[in-house]
Short mmCIF file of C-alpha atoms in Angstrom, two decimals:
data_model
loop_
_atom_site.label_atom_id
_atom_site.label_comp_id
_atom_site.label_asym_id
_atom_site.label_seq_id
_atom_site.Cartn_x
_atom_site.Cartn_y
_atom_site.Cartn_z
CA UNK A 1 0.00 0.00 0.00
CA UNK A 2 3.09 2.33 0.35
CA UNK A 3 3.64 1.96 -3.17
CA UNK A 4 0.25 4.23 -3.79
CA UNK A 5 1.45 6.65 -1.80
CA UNK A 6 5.01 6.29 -3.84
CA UNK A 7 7.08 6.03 -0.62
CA UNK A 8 10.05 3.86 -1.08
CA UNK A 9 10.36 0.80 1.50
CA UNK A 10 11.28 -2.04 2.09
CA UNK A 11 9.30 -5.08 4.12
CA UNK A 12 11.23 -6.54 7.50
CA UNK A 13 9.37 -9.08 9.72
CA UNK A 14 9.07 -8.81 13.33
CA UNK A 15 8.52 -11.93 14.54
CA UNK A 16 6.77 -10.22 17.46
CA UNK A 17 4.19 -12.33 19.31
CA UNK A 18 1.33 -10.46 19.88
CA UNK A 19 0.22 -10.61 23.92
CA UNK A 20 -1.66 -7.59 24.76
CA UNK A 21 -4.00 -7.12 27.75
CA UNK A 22 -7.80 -7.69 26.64
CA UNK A 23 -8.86 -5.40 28.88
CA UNK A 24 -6.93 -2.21 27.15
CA UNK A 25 -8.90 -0.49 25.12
CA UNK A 26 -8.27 -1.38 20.99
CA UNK A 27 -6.97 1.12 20.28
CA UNK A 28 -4.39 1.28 22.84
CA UNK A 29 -3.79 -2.50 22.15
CA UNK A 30 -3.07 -2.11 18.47
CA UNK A 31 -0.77 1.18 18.79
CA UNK A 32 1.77 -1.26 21.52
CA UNK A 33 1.70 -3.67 19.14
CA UNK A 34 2.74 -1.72 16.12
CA UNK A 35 5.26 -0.08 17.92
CA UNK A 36 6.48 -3.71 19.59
CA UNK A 37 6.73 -4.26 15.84
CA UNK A 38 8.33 -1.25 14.60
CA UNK A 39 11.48 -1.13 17.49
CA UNK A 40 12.48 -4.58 17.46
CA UNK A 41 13.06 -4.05 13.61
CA UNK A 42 14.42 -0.59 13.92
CA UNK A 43 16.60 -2.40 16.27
CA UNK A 44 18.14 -4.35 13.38
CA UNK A 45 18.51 -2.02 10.80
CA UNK A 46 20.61 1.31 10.37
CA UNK A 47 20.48 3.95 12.64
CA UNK A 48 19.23 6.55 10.10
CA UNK A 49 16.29 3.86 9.02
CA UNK A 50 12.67 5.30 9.25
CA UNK A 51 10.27 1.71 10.26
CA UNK A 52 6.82 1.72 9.94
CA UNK A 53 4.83 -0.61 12.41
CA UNK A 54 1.17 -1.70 11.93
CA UNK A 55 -1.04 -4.09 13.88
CA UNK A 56 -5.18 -4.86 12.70
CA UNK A 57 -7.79 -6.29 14.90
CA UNK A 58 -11.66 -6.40 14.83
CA UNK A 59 -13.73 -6.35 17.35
CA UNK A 60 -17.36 -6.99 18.33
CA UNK A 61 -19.38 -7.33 21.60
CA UNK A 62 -16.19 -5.88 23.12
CA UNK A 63 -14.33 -9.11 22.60
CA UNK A 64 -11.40 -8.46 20.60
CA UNK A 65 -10.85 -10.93 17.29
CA UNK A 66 -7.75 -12.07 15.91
CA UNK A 67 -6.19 -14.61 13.73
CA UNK A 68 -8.27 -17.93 13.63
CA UNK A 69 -5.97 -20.66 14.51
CA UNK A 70 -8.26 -23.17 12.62
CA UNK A 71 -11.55 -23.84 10.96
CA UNK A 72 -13.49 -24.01 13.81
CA UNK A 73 -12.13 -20.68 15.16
CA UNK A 74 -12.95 -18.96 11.90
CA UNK A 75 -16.02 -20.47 11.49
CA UNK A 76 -17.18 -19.23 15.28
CA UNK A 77 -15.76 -15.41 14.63
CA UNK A 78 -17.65 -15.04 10.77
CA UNK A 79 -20.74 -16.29 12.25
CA UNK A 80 -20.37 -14.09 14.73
CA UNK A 81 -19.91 -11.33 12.57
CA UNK A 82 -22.71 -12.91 10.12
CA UNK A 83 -25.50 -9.78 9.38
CA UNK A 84 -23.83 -7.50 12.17
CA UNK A 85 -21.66 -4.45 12.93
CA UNK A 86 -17.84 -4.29 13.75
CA UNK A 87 -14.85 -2.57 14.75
CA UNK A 88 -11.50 -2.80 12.91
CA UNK A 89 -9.07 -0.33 14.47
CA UNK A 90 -5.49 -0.43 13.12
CA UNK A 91 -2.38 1.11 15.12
CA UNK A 92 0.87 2.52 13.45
CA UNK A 93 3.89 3.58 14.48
CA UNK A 94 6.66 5.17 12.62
CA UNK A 95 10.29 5.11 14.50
CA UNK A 96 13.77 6.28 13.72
CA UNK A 97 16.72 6.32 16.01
CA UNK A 98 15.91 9.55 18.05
CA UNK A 99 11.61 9.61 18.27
CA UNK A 100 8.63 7.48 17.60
CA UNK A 101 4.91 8.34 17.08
CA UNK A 102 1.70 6.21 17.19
CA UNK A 103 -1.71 6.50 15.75
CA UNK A 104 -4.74 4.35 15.05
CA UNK A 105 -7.52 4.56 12.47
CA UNK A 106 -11.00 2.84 13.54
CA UNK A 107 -13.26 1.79 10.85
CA UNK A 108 -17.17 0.45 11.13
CA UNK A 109 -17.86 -2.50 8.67
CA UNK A 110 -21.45 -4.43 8.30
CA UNK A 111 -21.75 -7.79 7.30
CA UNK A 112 -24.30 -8.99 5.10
CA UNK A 113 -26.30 -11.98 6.61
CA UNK A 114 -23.37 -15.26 6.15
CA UNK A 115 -25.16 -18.66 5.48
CA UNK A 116 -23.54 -21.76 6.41
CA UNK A 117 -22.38 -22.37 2.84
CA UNK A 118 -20.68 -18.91 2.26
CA UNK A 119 -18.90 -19.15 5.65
CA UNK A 120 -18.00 -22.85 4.03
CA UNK A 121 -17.05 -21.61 0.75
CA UNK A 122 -14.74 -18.49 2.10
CA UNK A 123 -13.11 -20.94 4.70
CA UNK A 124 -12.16 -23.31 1.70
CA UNK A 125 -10.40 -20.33 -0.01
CA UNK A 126 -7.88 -20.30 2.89
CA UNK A 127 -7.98 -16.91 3.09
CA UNK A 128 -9.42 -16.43 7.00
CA UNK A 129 -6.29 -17.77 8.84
CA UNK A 130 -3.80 -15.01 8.48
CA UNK A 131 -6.60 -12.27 8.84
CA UNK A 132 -7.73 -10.29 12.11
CA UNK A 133 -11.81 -11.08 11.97
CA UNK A 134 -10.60 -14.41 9.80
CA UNK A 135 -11.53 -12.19 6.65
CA UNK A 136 -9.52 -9.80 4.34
CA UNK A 137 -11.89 -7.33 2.41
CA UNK A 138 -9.25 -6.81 -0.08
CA UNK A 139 -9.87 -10.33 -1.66
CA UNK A 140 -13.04 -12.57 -1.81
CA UNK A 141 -13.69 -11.66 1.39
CA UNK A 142 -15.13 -8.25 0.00
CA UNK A 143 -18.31 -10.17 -0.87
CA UNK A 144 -19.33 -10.40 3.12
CA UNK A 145 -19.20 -6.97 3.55
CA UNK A 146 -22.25 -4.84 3.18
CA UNK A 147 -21.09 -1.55 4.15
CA UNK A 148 -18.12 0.43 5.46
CA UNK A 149 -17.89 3.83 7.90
CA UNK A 150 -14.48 5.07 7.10
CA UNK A 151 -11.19 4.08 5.69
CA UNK A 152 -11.45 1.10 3.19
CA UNK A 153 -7.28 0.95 3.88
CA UNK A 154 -7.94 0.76 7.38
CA UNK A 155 -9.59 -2.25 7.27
CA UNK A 156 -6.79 -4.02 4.77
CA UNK A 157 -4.45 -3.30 7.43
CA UNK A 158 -2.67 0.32 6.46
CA UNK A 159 -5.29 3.33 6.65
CA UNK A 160 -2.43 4.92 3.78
CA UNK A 161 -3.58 8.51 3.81
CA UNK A 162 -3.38 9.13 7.48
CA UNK A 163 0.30 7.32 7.07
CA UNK A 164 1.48 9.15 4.81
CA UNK A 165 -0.03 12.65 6.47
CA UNK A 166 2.07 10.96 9.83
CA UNK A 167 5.04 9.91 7.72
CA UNK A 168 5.33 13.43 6.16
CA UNK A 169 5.18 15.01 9.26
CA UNK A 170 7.57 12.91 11.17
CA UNK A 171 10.08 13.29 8.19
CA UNK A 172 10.33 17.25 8.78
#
């Protein structure tokens, strides 16, 4: 998604685990994360490197939904989200060697009303098991979703506009 905004980078895993606290709020969980993410690869890197950190999660019924470790898990969290409304909030951090900066993004989605054959179907695909919710609205998981309340990039993980804004800014 950088390469919309035309901002040269480079991608560096983690390998953070994610533990958070369920009973932070999300978007204090997400903006830890991303900057857990963002430090322990600015840690590897040059000094003079500029590392952009993002974590995604979705919640509902203020419980907070991540990865699904299996069918079973992904088929509990769609049909849980099946016909109703959710939260995906995304945190980002951007660090260099002297300062860091956080910010989240929250987004409202609606699903339409799942039967047990679509939650089948998009379980087949694969596609749940490395997404926060166990969907990714990017791919054929855009066919769940009925409606969204804010950023579309939000929800794929990156809300790129406010980034870039922060990036910008940070940069000066």
């Amino acid at each position: 998604m950088l390469s919309y905004a035309q901002i040269p980078f480079e991608i560096v895993v983690s390998h953070v685990e994610e533990y958070f606290n369920e009973r932070n709020d999300p978007n204090e969980i997400v903006q830890a994360l991303a900057l857990q993410k963002a430090e322990a690869v600015a840690n590897i890197l040059d000094q003079d490197a500029v590392v952009l950190g993002a974590d995604t999660i979705v919640t509902i019924d203020n419980q907070i939904l991540g990865k699904p470790k299996n069918e079973t898990e992904a088929r509990k969290m769609l049909k849980q989200l099946s016909g109703r409304e959710h939260i995906v909030y995304t945190g980002v951090a951007i660090v260099s060697a002297e300062e860091s900066t956080t910010f989240y993004e929250e987004t409202k989605v609606q699903f339409w009303e799942l039967s047990d054959e679509e939650i089948d179907n998009y379980i087949k695909s694969g596609e749940p098991f490395d997404k926060a919710g166990a969907y990714g609205i990017q791919q054929l998981g855009s066919i769940l979703v009925k409606q969204i309340d804010g950023d579309y990039f939000n929800v794929v993980g990156l809300p790129i506009a406010r980034a870039y804004r922060e990036l910008k800014s940070f940069l000066k």
